[in-house]
Short mmCIF file of C-alpha atoms in Angstrom, two decimals:
data_model
loop_
_atom_site.label_atom_id
_atom_site.label_comp_id
_atom_site.label_asym_id
_atom_site.label_seq_id
_atom_site.Cartn_x
_atom_site.Cartn_y
_atom_site.Cartn_z
CA MET A 141 17.91 -6.20 -4.02
CA ARG A 142 14.31 -7.14 -3.16
CA PHE A 143 11.45 -8.38 -5.36
CA SER A 144 8.71 -5.94 -4.77
CA ALA A 145 4.71 -7.53 -4.38
CA LEU A 146 3.44 -5.86 -7.55
CA CYS A 147 5.96 -5.05 -9.25
CA ALA A 148 -0.66 -5.57 -24.05
CA PRO A 149 -1.69 -5.98 -27.31
CA ARG A 150 -1.31 -2.74 -29.91
CA GLN A 151 -4.51 -2.53 -30.20
CA LEU A 152 -6.41 -1.43 -26.60
CA TRP A 153 -9.54 0.03 -25.43
CA LEU A 154 -9.34 3.73 -23.49
CA HIS A 155 -11.70 4.37 -21.26
CA ARG A 156 -12.65 6.64 -18.78
CA SER A 157 -13.94 5.41 -15.60
CA SER A 158 -15.35 6.61 -12.14
CA CYS A 159 -15.86 5.68 -8.49
CA GLN A 160 -12.98 3.43 -7.82
CA TYR A 161 -11.66 2.39 -4.62
CA SER A 162 -8.61 3.97 -2.86
CA LEU A 163 -4.81 2.10 -3.56
CA ASN A 164 -4.12 2.14 0.66
CA GLN A 165 -7.06 2.17 2.98
CA PRO A 166 -5.85 4.02 5.32
CA ALA A 167 -4.34 6.36 3.36
CA SER A 168 0.12 6.41 3.65
CA GLN A 169 2.08 8.63 1.67
CA GLU A 170 4.29 6.11 0.76
CA HIS A 171 5.39 6.24 -2.74
CA HIS A 172 7.24 3.78 -5.32
CA VAL A 173 8.24 5.62 -8.88
CA GLY A 174 8.68 2.76 -11.41
CA LYS A 175 6.37 0.20 -8.91
CA VAL A 176 3.20 -1.39 -11.25
CA ILE A 177 0.67 -1.07 -8.18
CA PHE A 178 -2.11 -1.54 -10.48
CA VAL A 179 -3.51 -3.46 -12.73
CA GLU A 180 -6.82 -3.31 -15.21
CA LEU A 181 -8.73 -5.49 -17.77
CA VAL A 182 -10.10 -4.53 -20.31
CA THR A 183 -12.96 -7.21 -21.14
CA PRO A 184 -15.61 -7.21 -23.98
CA ASP A 185 -18.20 -8.94 -21.36
CA LEU A 186 -17.36 -8.78 -17.62
CA ALA A 187 -20.42 -11.47 -16.81
CA ALA A 188 -17.63 -13.48 -17.99
CA ALA A 189 -14.70 -12.41 -16.82
CA LYS A 190 -15.84 -12.65 -13.55
CA ARG A 191 -16.44 -15.41 -13.44
CA PHE A 192 -13.30 -17.11 -14.76
CA TYR A 193 -11.97 -14.80 -12.18
CA GLU A 194 -13.33 -15.87 -9.40
CA GLY A 195 -13.13 -19.76 -10.54
CA LEU A 196 -9.44 -19.43 -10.96
CA PHE A 197 -8.25 -17.12 -7.81
CA GLY A 198 -11.13 -17.17 -5.97
CA TRP A 199 -11.50 -13.44 -6.46
CA THR A 200 -15.13 -11.69 -5.63
CA PHE A 201 -15.84 -8.37 -6.97
CA ARG A 202 -17.64 -4.56 -6.29
CA ASP A 203 -19.78 -3.81 -9.34
CA ILE A 204 -20.06 -0.43 -10.15
CA GLN A 205 -22.07 1.54 -12.60
CA THR A 206 -21.86 4.79 -13.68
CA GLY A 207 -24.15 6.36 -16.98
CA LYS A 208 -23.37 3.23 -19.35
CA ILE A 209 -19.85 2.86 -17.74
CA LYS A 210 -19.80 -0.96 -15.92
CA TYR A 211 -16.88 -1.68 -13.70
CA ALA A 212 -15.96 -4.10 -11.56
CA GLU A 213 -13.79 -4.22 -8.61
CA ALA A 214 -11.31 -7.35 -7.90
CA PHE A 215 -10.13 -8.34 -4.40
CA LEU A 216 -9.29 -11.39 -2.59
CA GLU A 217 -9.96 -11.73 1.16
CA GLY A 218 -10.83 -8.18 0.96
CA ARG A 219 -7.50 -6.70 -0.02
CA PRO A 220 -8.03 -5.23 -3.64
CA VAL A 221 -6.36 -7.20 -6.89
CA ALA A 222 -7.46 -5.34 -10.03
CA GLY A 223 -10.14 -3.17 -11.93
CA LEU A 224 -11.45 -4.72 -15.11
CA ILE A 225 -14.47 -2.34 -17.99
CA HIS A 226 -16.27 -3.38 -19.89
CA LYS A 227 -16.27 -2.37 -23.32
CA ASP A 228 -17.98 -3.80 -26.25
CA VAL A 229 -15.96 -3.98 -29.89
CA PRO A 230 -17.15 -1.89 -32.48
CA ALA A 231 -18.65 -4.03 -35.20
CA GLY A 232 -16.18 -5.27 -37.65
CA GLU A 233 -13.33 -4.27 -35.46
CA HIS A 234 -10.78 -7.08 -34.41
CA ARG A 235 -9.73 -5.61 -30.20
CA GLN A 236 -8.03 -8.31 -28.08
CA PRO A 237 -8.96 -7.62 -24.79
CA ALA A 238 -6.55 -6.78 -22.52
CA TRP A 239 -4.64 -6.57 -19.09
CA LEU A 240 -3.16 -2.98 -18.49
CA SER A 241 -0.56 -2.43 -16.34
CA PHE A 242 -0.61 1.78 -13.84
CA ILE A 243 3.48 2.41 -13.40
CA SER A 244 3.90 4.98 -10.30
CA VAL A 245 4.45 8.20 -11.14
CA ARG A 246 4.89 11.05 -9.05
CA ASP A 247 3.17 13.60 -10.99
CA VAL A 248 1.96 12.79 -14.61
CA ASP A 249 2.08 15.95 -16.79
CA VAL A 250 5.63 16.00 -16.19
CA ALA A 251 5.61 11.82 -17.27
CA LYS A 252 3.46 12.93 -20.33
CA LYS A 253 5.43 15.53 -21.43
CA MET A 254 9.26 12.98 -20.90
CA ALA A 255 7.21 10.85 -22.74
CA LEU A 256 6.73 12.29 -25.82
CA GLU A 257 9.85 13.91 -25.45
CA HIS A 258 11.11 10.06 -26.37
CA GLY A 259 8.94 8.54 -28.85
CA ALA A 260 5.71 7.88 -27.04
CA LYS A 261 2.27 8.79 -27.80
CA VAL A 262 -0.92 9.90 -25.63
CA LEU A 263 -3.51 7.24 -26.14
CA PHE A 264 -5.54 8.84 -23.25
CA GLU A 265 -4.11 12.29 -22.32
CA PRO A 266 -3.52 13.09 -18.45
CA HIS A 267 -7.49 13.16 -16.25
CA ASN A 268 -8.70 12.24 -12.10
CA ILE A 269 -10.48 9.47 -11.26
CA PRO A 270 -12.39 9.93 -8.42
CA ASN A 271 -10.61 8.30 -5.00
CA ARG A 272 -8.09 7.23 -7.38
CA GLY A 273 -5.15 9.94 -8.03
CA ARG A 274 -4.33 10.81 -11.38
CA GLU A 275 -3.69 9.40 -15.03
CA ALA A 276 -2.50 8.84 -18.57
CA VAL A 277 -2.17 5.57 -20.91
CA PHE A 278 0.96 5.55 -23.27
CA ALA A 279 2.17 3.58 -26.10
CA ASP A 280 6.07 3.19 -25.26
CA PRO A 281 8.16 3.99 -28.26
CA GLN A 282 8.44 0.30 -30.12
CA GLY A 283 3.99 0.28 -29.48
CA ALA A 284 3.34 -1.51 -25.83
CA ILE A 285 0.60 0.40 -23.85
CA PHE A 286 0.82 1.21 -20.79
CA ALA A 287 -0.66 3.85 -17.76
CA VAL A 288 0.83 5.75 -15.12
CA LEU A 289 -0.54 6.79 -12.16
CA ALA A 290 0.02 9.14 -9.47
CA SER A 291 -1.97 7.28 -6.76
CA SER A 292 -3.94 9.37 -4.76
CA SER A 293 -3.30 7.29 -0.89
CA GLY A 294 0.11 6.10 -1.61
CA ASP A 295 0.87 3.52 -3.35
CA PRO A 296 0.90 0.20 -2.26
CA SER A 297 4.28 -1.28 0.43
CA ASP A 298 7.02 -3.06 -1.24
CA VAL A 299 5.19 -7.31 0.79
CA LEU A 300 5.24 -10.45 -0.60
CA ALA A 301 2.01 -10.90 -2.57
CA ALA A 302 -0.49 -13.38 -1.57
CA PRO A 303 -1.04 -16.81 -3.81
CA GLY A 304 -4.19 -14.75 -6.37
CA GLU A 305 -2.38 -11.45 -6.85
CA TRP A 306 0.09 -9.44 -9.12
CA ILE A 307 3.24 -9.98 -8.08
CA TRP A 308 5.85 -9.52 -11.23
CA SER A 309 5.52 -7.90 -14.91
CA SER A 310 7.83 -8.32 -18.45
CA LEU A 311 7.78 -5.50 -20.91
CA ILE A 312 8.06 -8.38 -24.20
CA THR A 313 9.65 -5.95 -26.91
CA SER A 314 11.36 -6.17 -29.94
CA ASN A 315 14.08 -4.15 -28.67
CA PRO A 316 15.42 -4.11 -25.01
CA ASP A 317 18.56 -2.35 -24.33
CA THR A 318 16.56 0.38 -26.45
CA ASP A 319 13.02 0.13 -24.15
CA ALA A 320 14.85 -0.04 -21.61
CA ALA A 321 16.10 2.95 -21.31
CA PHE A 322 13.14 4.68 -22.67
CA TYR A 323 11.24 4.16 -18.66
CA GLN A 324 15.13 4.65 -16.94
CA MET A 325 14.47 7.73 -18.60
CA LEU A 326 10.71 7.91 -17.67
CA PHE A 327 11.48 6.03 -13.61
CA ASN A 328 14.85 6.49 -12.81
CA TYR A 329 14.88 2.72 -13.39
CA GLU A 330 18.71 0.73 -12.64
CA VAL A 331 18.97 -1.63 -15.65
CA PHE A 332 21.09 -5.06 -14.33
CA GLU A 333 21.46 -7.26 -17.86
CA LEU A 334 20.75 -10.75 -16.97
CA PRO A 335 22.36 -13.72 -17.98
CA ALA A 336 19.60 -15.49 -21.46
CA ASP A 337 19.03 -17.41 -23.96
CA LYS A 338 21.39 -16.73 -27.14
CA ASP A 339 20.24 -14.25 -29.30
CA ALA A 340 17.54 -13.30 -26.43
CA GLN A 341 18.13 -10.35 -23.81
CA HIS A 342 16.59 -10.34 -20.09
CA LEU A 343 17.21 -7.21 -18.23
CA LEU A 344 15.83 -6.24 -14.60
CA LEU A 345 13.72 -3.08 -14.05
CA ALA A 346 15.05 -1.90 -10.05
CA THR A 347 14.00 1.93 -7.61
CA ASP A 348 14.44 1.67 -4.04
CA ASN A 349 16.51 -1.79 -4.33
CA TYR A 350 14.08 -3.77 -5.40
CA ALA A 351 13.14 -5.61 -8.41
CA ARG A 352 10.02 -3.95 -10.35
CA ALA A 353 10.02 -5.36 -13.74
CA SER A 354 12.40 -6.80 -16.26
CA ALA A 355 12.41 -6.02 -20.52
CA ASN A 356 12.71 -9.01 -21.88
CA THR A 357 13.45 -10.51 -26.09
CA LEU A 358 10.47 -10.58 -27.99
CA PRO A 359 10.50 -14.21 -29.63
CA ALA A 360 11.50 -14.29 -32.93
CA ASN A 361 9.07 -17.21 -33.67
CA LYS A 362 5.87 -15.43 -32.74
CA LEU A 363 5.93 -13.39 -35.63
CA ASN A 364 2.20 -12.00 -35.19
CA ILE A 365 2.69 -10.72 -31.70
CA HIS A 366 3.29 -6.65 -30.95
CA PRO A 367 5.32 -5.63 -28.26
CA HIS A 368 3.59 -6.04 -24.85
CA TRP A 369 3.07 -5.93 -21.30
CA LEU A 370 2.59 -9.00 -19.49
CA ASN A 371 1.44 -8.82 -16.35
CA TYR A 372 2.10 -12.35 -13.49
CA ILE A 373 0.00 -13.76 -10.65
CA ARG A 374 1.81 -15.49 -8.03
CA VAL A 375 0.01 -19.74 -7.47
CA LYS A 376 1.14 -22.30 -5.34
CA ASP A 377 2.04 -25.00 -7.91
CA THR A 378 1.44 -23.55 -11.87
CA VAL A 379 0.75 -27.13 -13.32
CA LYS A 380 -1.73 -27.51 -10.87
CA MET A 381 -3.19 -23.58 -12.23
CA THR A 382 -2.14 -24.22 -16.00
CA ALA A 383 -5.26 -26.95 -15.51
CA LYS A 384 -7.84 -25.40 -14.01
CA LEU A 385 -7.40 -22.43 -15.97
CA VAL A 386 -8.01 -24.65 -18.52
CA ALA A 387 -11.43 -26.42 -17.17
CA LEU A 388 -12.15 -22.56 -16.62
CA GLY A 389 -12.12 -22.07 -20.39
CA GLY A 390 -9.01 -20.59 -20.73
CA ARG A 391 -5.79 -21.05 -22.49
CA VAL A 392 -2.47 -22.23 -21.92
CA LEU A 393 -0.42 -19.93 -24.27
CA VAL A 394 3.63 -21.36 -23.27
CA GLU A 395 3.43 -23.61 -21.48
CA PRO A 396 4.52 -24.29 -17.61
CA ARG A 397 8.36 -24.39 -17.89
CA VAL A 398 11.04 -24.02 -14.85
CA ASP A 399 12.34 -20.09 -14.63
CA ARG A 400 15.73 -18.99 -13.18
CA HIS A 401 14.04 -18.38 -9.52
CA GLY A 402 13.07 -22.47 -9.80
CA GLY A 403 9.70 -22.06 -9.23
CA LYS A 404 7.67 -22.75 -12.79
CA VAL A 405 6.08 -20.33 -14.95
CA ALA A 406 3.58 -20.06 -17.89
CA VAL A 407 1.71 -17.47 -20.35
CA VAL A 408 -1.47 -18.20 -20.44
CA ALA A 409 -5.09 -16.75 -21.47
CA ASP A 410 -8.58 -15.90 -20.62
CA PRO A 411 -11.45 -17.13 -22.05
CA LEU A 412 -11.70 -13.30 -24.25
CA GLY A 413 -8.25 -13.43 -24.47
CA ALA A 414 -6.35 -11.16 -22.29
CA ARG A 415 -3.06 -12.94 -21.40
CA PHE A 416 -1.60 -13.18 -17.64
CA GLY A 417 1.16 -15.19 -16.60
CA LEU A 418 1.19 -17.45 -14.13
CA LEU A 419 4.74 -17.40 -11.53
CA GLU A 420 5.58 -20.20 -8.34
CA TRP A 421 7.27 -18.41 -5.64
CA SER A 422 7.95 -19.53 -2.47
CA ASP A 423 7.47 -18.88 1.02
CA THR A 424 10.69 -19.68 1.93
CA GLU A 425 12.70 -17.89 -1.39
CA SER A 426 15.13 -15.47 -0.97
CA LYS A 427 14.19 -11.78 -2.19
CA GLU A 428 17.68 -10.94 -2.55
CA VAL A 429 19.61 -10.75 -6.14
CA THR A 430 23.25 -11.00 -6.91
CA GLN A 431 24.76 -9.26 -9.27
#
């Protein structure tokens, strides 16, 4: 089994965006159901977010404004890596900026029906996005927010992410077994249990012989953290990148530590509070997962 190139808090802005880039140029017929194929940041300060991610990863941006919608497409060396959308916080409300994971499906409306039948909630109904495809946003039975996307241009190929690109996604949840079964139903995942610390679980979710994501136990000492998806960006040196992140105004939430694959991993937040991970992955590391 191999790792794919790409593989939220409870309150998340919901949105209707338009005029985004297609995921593949030129378009392909490649589809990888269950793979995280796109991520999008919802933030109250688009300009500040762009400065931060440009300084941290060298991303460049193309701005789009349609009516009142302010949107930025993020690129790394000409390759699309993310979308960023501005959303004001209503007065008196506290909403956490967040990265939203879009998981590949072939039929969004079928996915909605299955999700509802198994305890999920629809936060944003299925709708079409020009150049991108059809998408919808759900909360899973434990409350973790995610999106599904049927890309009109095909899915990104299973190649190793470059530093500065998304490489992994983890579901952090109070009941990994139950939640993994929900996602297995929705995306036809194979589920493998890997060794984990006492009173914790680490489940691997796979399709097409590629590891797509993991389901992990929510830390018992983090009482203010709700079930959520956490996306990781590949870096060459996690320690150096966390220092750079702090210098740019970000915060380190979980200090760098050695991951099960030998590289260091950290959990961080941008200056506005959106959480993501940093993960070292060597070009020489084997992508095979021993069962």
